[in-house]
PDB file of C-alpha atoms in Angstrom:
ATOM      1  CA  UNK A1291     131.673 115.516   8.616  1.00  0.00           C
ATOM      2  CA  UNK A1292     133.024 113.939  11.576  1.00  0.00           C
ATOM      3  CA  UNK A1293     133.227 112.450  14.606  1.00  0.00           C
ATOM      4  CA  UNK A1294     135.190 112.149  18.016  1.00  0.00           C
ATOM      5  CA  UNK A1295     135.972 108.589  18.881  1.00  0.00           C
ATOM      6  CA  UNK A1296     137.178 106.738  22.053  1.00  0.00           C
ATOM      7  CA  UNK A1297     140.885 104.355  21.573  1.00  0.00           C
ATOM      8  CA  UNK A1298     141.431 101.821  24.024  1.00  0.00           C
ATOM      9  CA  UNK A1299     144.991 100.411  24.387  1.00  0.00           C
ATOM     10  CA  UNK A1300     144.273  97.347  26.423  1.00  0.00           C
ATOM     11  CA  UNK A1301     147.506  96.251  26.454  1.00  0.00           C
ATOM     12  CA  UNK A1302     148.585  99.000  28.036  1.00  0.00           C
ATOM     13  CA  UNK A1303     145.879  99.610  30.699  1.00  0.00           C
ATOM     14  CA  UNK A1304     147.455  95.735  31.566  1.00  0.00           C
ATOM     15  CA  UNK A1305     150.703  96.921  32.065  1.00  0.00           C
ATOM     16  CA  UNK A1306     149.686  99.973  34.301  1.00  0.00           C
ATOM     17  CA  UNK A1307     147.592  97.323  36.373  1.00  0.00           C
ATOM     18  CA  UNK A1308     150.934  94.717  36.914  1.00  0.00           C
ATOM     19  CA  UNK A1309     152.650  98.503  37.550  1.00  0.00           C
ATOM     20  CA  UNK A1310     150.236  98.972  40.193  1.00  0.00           C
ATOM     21  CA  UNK A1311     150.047  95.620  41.675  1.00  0.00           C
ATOM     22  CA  UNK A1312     154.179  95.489  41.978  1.00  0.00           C
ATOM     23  CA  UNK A1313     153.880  99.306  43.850  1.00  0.00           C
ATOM     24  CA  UNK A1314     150.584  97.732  45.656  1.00  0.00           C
ATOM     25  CA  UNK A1315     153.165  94.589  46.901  1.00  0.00           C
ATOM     26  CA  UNK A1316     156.161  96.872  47.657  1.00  0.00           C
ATOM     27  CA  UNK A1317     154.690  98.936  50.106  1.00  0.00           C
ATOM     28  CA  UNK A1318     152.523  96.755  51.154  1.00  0.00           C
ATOM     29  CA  UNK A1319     148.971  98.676  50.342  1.00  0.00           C
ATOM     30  CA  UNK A1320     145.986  96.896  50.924  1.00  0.00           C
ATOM     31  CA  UNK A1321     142.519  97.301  48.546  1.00  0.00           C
ATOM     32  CA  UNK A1322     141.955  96.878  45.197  1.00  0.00           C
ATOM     33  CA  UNK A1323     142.816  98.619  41.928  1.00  0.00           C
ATOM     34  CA  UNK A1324     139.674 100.401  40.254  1.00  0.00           C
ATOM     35  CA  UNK A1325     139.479 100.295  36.858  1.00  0.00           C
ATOM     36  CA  UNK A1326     138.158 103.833  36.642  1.00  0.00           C
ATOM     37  CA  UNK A1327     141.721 104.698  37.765  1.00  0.00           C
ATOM     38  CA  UNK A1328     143.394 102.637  34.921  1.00  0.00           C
ATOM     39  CA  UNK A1329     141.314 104.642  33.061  1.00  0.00           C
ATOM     40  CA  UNK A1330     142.618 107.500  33.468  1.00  0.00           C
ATOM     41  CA  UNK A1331     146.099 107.003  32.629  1.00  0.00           C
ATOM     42  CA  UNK A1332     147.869 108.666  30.293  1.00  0.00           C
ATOM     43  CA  UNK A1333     146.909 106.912  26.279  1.00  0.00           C
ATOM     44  CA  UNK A1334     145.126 103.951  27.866  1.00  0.00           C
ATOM     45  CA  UNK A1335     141.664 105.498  26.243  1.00  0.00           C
ATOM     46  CA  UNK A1336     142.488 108.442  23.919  1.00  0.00           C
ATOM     47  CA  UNK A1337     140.092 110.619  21.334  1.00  0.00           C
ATOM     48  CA  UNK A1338     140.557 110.953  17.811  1.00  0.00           C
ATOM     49  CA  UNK A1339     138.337 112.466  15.058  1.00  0.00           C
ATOM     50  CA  UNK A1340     137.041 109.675  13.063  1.00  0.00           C
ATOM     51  CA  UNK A1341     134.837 109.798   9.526  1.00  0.00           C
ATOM     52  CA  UNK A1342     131.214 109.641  10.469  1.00  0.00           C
ATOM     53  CA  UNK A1343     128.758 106.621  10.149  1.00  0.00           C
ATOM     54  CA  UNK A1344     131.575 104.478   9.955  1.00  0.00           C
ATOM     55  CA  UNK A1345     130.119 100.619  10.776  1.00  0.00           C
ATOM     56  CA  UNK A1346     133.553  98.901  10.407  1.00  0.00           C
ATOM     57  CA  UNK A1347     135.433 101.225  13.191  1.00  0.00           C
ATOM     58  CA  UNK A1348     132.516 101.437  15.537  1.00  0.00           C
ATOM     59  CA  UNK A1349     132.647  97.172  15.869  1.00  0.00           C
ATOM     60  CA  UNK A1350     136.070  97.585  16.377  1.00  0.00           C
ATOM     61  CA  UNK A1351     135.734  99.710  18.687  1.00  0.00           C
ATOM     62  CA  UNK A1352     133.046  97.759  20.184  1.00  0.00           C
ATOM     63  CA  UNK A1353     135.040  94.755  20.010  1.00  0.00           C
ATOM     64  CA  UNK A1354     138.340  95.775  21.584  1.00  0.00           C
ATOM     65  CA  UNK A1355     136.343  97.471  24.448  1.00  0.00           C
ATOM     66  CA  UNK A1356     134.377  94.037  24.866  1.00  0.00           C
ATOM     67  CA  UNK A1357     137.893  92.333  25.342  1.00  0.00           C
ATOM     68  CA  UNK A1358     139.637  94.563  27.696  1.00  0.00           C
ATOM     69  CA  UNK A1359     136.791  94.071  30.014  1.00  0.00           C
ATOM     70  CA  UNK A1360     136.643  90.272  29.449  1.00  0.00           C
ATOM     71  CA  UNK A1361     140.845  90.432  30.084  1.00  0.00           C
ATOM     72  CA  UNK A1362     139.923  92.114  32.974  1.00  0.00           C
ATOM     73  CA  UNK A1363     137.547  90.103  34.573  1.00  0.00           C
ATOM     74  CA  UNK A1364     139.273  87.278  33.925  1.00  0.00           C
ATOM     75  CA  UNK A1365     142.382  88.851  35.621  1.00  0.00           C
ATOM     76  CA  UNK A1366     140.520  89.593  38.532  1.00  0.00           C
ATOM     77  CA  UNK A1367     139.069  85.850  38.945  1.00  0.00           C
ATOM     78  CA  UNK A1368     142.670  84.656  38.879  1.00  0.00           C
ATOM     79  CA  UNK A1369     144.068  86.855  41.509  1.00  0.00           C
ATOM     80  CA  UNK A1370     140.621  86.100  43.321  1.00  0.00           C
ATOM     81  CA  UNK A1371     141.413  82.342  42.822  1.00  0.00           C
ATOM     82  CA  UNK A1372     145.268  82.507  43.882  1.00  0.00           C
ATOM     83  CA  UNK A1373     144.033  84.994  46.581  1.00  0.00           C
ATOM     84  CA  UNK A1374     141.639  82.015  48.137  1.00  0.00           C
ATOM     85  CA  UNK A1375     144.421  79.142  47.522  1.00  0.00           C
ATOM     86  CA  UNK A1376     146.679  81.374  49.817  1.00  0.00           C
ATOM     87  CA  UNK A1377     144.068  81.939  52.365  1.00  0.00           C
ATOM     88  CA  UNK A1378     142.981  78.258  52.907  1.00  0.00           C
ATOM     89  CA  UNK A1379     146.829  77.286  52.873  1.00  0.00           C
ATOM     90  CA  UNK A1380     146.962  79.574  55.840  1.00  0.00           C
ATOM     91  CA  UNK A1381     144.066  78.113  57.609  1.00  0.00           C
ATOM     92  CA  UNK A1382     145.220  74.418  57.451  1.00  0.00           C
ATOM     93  CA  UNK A1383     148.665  75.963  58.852  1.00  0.00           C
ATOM     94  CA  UNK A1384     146.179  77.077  61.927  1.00  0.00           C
ATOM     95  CA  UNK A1385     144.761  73.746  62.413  1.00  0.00           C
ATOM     96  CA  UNK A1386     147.705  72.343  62.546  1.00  0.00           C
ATOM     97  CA  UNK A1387     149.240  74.504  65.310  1.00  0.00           C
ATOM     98  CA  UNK A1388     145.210  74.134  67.268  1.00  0.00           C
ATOM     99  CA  UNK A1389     146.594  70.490  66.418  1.00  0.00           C
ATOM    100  CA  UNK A1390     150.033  71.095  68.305  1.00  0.00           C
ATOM    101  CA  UNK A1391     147.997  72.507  71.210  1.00  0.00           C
ATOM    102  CA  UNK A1392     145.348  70.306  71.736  1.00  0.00           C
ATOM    103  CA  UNK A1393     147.657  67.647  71.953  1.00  0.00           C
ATOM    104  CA  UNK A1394     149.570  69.700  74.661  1.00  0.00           C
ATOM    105  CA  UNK A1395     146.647  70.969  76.749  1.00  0.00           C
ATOM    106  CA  UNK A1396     146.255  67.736  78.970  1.00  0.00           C
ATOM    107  CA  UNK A1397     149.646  67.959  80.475  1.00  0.00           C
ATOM    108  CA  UNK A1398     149.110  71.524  80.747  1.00  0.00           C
ATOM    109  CA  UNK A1399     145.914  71.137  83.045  1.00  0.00           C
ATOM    110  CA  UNK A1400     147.818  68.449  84.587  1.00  0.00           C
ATOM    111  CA  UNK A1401     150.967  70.773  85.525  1.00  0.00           C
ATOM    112  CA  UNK A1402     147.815  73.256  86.754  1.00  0.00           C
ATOM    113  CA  UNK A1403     146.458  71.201  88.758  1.00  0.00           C
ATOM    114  CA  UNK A1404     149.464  69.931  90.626  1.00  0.00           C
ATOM    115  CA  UNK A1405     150.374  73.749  91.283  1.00  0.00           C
ATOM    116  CA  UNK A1406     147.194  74.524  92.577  1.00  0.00           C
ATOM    117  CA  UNK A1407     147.460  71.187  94.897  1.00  0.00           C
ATOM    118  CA  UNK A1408     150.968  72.243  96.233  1.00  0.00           C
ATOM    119  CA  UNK A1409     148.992  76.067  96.723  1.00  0.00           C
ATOM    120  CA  UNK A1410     146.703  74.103  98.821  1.00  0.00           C
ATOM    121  CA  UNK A1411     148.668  71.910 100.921  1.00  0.00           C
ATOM    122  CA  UNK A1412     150.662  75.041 102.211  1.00  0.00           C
ATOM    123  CA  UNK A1413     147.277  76.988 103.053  1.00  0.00           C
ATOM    124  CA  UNK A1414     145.966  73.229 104.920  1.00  0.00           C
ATOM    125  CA  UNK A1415     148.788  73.525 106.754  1.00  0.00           C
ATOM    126  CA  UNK A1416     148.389  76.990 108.775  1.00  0.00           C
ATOM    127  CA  UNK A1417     146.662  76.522 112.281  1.00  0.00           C
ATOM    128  CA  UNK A1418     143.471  78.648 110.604  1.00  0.00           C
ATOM    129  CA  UNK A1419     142.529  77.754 106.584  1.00  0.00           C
ATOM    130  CA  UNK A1420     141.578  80.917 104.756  1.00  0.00           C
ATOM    131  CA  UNK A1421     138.514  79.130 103.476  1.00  0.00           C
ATOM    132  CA  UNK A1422     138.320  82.638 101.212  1.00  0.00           C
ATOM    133  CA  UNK A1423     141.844  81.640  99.749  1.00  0.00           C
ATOM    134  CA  UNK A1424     141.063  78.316  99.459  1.00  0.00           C
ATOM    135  CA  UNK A1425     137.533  78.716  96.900  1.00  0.00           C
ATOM    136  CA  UNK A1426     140.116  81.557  95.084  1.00  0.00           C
ATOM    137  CA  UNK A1427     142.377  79.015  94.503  1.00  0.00           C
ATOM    138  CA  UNK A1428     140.334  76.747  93.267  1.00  0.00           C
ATOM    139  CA  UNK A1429     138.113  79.122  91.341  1.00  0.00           C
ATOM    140  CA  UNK A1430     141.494  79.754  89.514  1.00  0.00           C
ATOM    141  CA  UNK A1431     142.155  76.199  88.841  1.00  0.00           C
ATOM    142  CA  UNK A1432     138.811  75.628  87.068  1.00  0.00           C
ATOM    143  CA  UNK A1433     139.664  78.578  85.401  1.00  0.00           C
ATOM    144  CA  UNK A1434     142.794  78.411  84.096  1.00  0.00           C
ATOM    145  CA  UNK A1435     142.992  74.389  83.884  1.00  0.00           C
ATOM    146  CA  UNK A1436     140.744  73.986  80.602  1.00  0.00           C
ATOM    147  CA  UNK A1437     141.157  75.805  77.076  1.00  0.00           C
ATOM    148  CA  UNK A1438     138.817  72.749  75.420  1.00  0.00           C
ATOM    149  CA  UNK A1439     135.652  75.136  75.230  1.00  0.00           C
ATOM    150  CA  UNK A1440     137.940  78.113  73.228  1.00  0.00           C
ATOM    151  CA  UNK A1441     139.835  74.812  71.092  1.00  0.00           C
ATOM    152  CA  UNK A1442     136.225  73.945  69.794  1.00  0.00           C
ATOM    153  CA  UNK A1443     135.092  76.673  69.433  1.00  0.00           C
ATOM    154  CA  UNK A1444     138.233  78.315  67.181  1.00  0.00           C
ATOM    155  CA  UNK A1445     137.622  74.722  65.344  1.00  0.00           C
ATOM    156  CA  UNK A1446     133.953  75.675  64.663  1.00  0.00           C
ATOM    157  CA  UNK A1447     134.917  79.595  63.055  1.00  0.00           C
ATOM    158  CA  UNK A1448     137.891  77.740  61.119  1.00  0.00           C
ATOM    159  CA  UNK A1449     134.463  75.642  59.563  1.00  0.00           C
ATOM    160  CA  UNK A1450     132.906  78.622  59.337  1.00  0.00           C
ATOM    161  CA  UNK A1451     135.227  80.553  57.299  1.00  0.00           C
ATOM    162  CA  UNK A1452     136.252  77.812  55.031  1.00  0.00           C
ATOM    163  CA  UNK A1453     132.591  77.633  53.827  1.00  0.00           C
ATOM    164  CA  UNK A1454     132.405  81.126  53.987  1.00  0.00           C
ATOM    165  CA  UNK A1455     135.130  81.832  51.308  1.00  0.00           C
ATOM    166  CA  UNK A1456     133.363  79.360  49.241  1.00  0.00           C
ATOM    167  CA  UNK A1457     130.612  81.582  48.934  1.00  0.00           C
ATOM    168  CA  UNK A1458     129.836  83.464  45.532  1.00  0.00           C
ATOM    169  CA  UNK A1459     128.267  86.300  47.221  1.00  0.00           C
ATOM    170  CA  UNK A1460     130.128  89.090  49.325  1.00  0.00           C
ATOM    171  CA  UNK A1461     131.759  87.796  51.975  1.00  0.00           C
ATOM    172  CA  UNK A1462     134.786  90.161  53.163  1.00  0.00           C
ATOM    173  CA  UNK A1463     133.279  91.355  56.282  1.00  0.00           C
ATOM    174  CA  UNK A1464     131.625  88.160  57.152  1.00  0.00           C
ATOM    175  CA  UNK A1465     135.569  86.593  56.903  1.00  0.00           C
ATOM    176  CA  UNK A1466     136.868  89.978  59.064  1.00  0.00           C
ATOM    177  CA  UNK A1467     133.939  89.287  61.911  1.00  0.00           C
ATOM    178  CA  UNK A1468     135.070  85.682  62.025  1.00  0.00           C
ATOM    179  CA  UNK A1469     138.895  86.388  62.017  1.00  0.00           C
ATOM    180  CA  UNK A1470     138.484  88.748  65.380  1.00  0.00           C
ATOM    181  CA  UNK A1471     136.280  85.522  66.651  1.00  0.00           C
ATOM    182  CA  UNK A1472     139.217  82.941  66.166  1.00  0.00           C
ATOM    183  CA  UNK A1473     141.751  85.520  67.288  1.00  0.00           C
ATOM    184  CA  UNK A1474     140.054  86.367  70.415  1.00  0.00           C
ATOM    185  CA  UNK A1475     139.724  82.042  71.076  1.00  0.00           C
ATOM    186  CA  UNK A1476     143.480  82.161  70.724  1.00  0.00           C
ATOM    187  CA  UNK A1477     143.949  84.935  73.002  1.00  0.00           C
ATOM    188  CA  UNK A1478     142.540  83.172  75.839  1.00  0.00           C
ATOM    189  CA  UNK A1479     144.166  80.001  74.661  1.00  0.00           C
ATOM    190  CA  UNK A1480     147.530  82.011  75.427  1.00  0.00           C
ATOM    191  CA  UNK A1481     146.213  83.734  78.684  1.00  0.00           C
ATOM    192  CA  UNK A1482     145.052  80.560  80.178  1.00  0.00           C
ATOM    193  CA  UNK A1483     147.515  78.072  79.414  1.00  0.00           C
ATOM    194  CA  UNK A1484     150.828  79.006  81.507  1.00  0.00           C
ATOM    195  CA  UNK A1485     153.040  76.431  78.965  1.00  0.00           C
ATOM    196  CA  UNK A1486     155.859  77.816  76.866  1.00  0.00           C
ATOM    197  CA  UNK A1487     154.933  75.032  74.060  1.00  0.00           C
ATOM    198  CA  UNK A1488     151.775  76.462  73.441  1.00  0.00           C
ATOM    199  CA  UNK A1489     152.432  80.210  73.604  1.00  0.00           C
ATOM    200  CA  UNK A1490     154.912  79.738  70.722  1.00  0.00           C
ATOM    201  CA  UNK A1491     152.387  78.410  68.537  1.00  0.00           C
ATOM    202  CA  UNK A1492     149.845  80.805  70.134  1.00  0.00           C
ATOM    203  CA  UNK A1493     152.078  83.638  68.796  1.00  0.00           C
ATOM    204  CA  UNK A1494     152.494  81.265  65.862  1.00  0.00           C
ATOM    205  CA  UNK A1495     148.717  81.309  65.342  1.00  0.00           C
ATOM    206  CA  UNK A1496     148.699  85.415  65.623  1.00  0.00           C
ATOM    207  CA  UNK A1497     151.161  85.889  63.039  1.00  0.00           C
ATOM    208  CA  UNK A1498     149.132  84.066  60.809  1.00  0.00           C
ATOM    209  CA  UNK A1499     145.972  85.662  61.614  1.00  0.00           C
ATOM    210  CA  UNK A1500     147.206  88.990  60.994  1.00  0.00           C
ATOM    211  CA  UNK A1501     148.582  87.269  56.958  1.00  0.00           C
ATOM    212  CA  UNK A1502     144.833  86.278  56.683  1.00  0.00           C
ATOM    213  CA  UNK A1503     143.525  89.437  57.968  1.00  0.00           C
ATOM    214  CA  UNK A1504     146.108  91.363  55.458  1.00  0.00           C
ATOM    215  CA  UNK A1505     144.999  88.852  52.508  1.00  0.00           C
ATOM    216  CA  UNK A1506     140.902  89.413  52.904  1.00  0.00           C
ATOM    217  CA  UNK A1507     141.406  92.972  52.481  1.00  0.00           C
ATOM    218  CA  UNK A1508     141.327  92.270  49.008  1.00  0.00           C
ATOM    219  CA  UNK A1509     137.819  90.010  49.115  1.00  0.00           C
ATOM    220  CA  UNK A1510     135.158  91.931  48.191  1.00  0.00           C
TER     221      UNK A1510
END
């Protein structure tokens, strides 16, 4: 008698995996490929009729499936590995542009404060101060005249994350949560501080948090 036996071509389950990374790049997919899907492509495991109680075939067997799962883990680690070196490049591009605008946000409050002066002086000057106007004004000043609270704090979830994607354990929503905190920091950044210098590295700053946000979609 007989029996049916499972073939495993790792080779070619690798080269529908690179197949599906390339499609996965060139239309820009996000997730990750399963490898119950390379599975099931055509001759990557196939079933032939083998002579039964055969030792030698069923190490082999044994042995190439042991391998294809090693390949792939290993493949996985790399692209997990390459996938984190990309990520943290990204990040230090961040602090470099917080950097740019931290360096920039004196002279901004500076140029705020002098408008809100020159506001003032022309409301002093009617017969009858709006006292109303006046506490508006400067309500807006303190407002809009500091962004060091949301530049320490974006400094503090940059921390975060880089620590975070250190981690062994699962850690791709903890990275999304803190990717909508330093985004919303830089939103206010841009809202509050009424310099073209630091809007273009605001929108500078966006671009690359949507590359990050692309990137982690892949971190399990």
């Amino acid at each position: 008698g007989g029996t049916r036996s499972l073939q495993l071509d790792a080779d070619l389950a690798k080269q529908y995996h690179q197949a599906l990374r390339n499609l996965q790049k060139t239309l820009k997919l996000k997730g990750t490929i399963d490898v119950g899907l390379l599975a099931g492509f055509r001759d990557v495991i196939t079933i032939s009729d083998q002579p039964a109680d055969d030792p030698k075939l069923a190490a082999l067997i044994e042995k190439l499936v042991g391998q294809a799962i090693q390949d792939l883990v290993k493949m996985r680690k790399k692209e997990g590995t390459l996938l984190a070196v990309d990520i943290r490049t990204r990040i230090e591009t961040l602090r470099g542009l917080k950097a740019h605008v931290a360096v920039k946000a004196p002279s901004v409050a500076q140029d705020a404060f002098d408008r809100m002066k020159s506001r003032l002086e022309k409301l002093l000057a009617s017969e009858i101060p709006d006292v109303a106007k006046l506490h508006q004004e400067l309500a807006l000043y303190a407002d809009r005249s500091d962004i060091t609270e949301e530049l320490v704090r974006l400094d503090a979830h940059m921390i975060q994350f880089d620590q975070t994607l250190q981690s062994s354990e699962s850690v791709g929503k903890t990275l999304d949560f803190l990717l909508q905190e330093m985004g919303r920091e830089v939103n206010t950044i841009g809202s509050k501080a009424n310099d073209v210098t630091i809007t273009a590295s605001v929108v500078q700053m966006k671009a690359e948090l949507e590359r990050i946000r692309e990137q982690i979609q892949n971190v399990e």
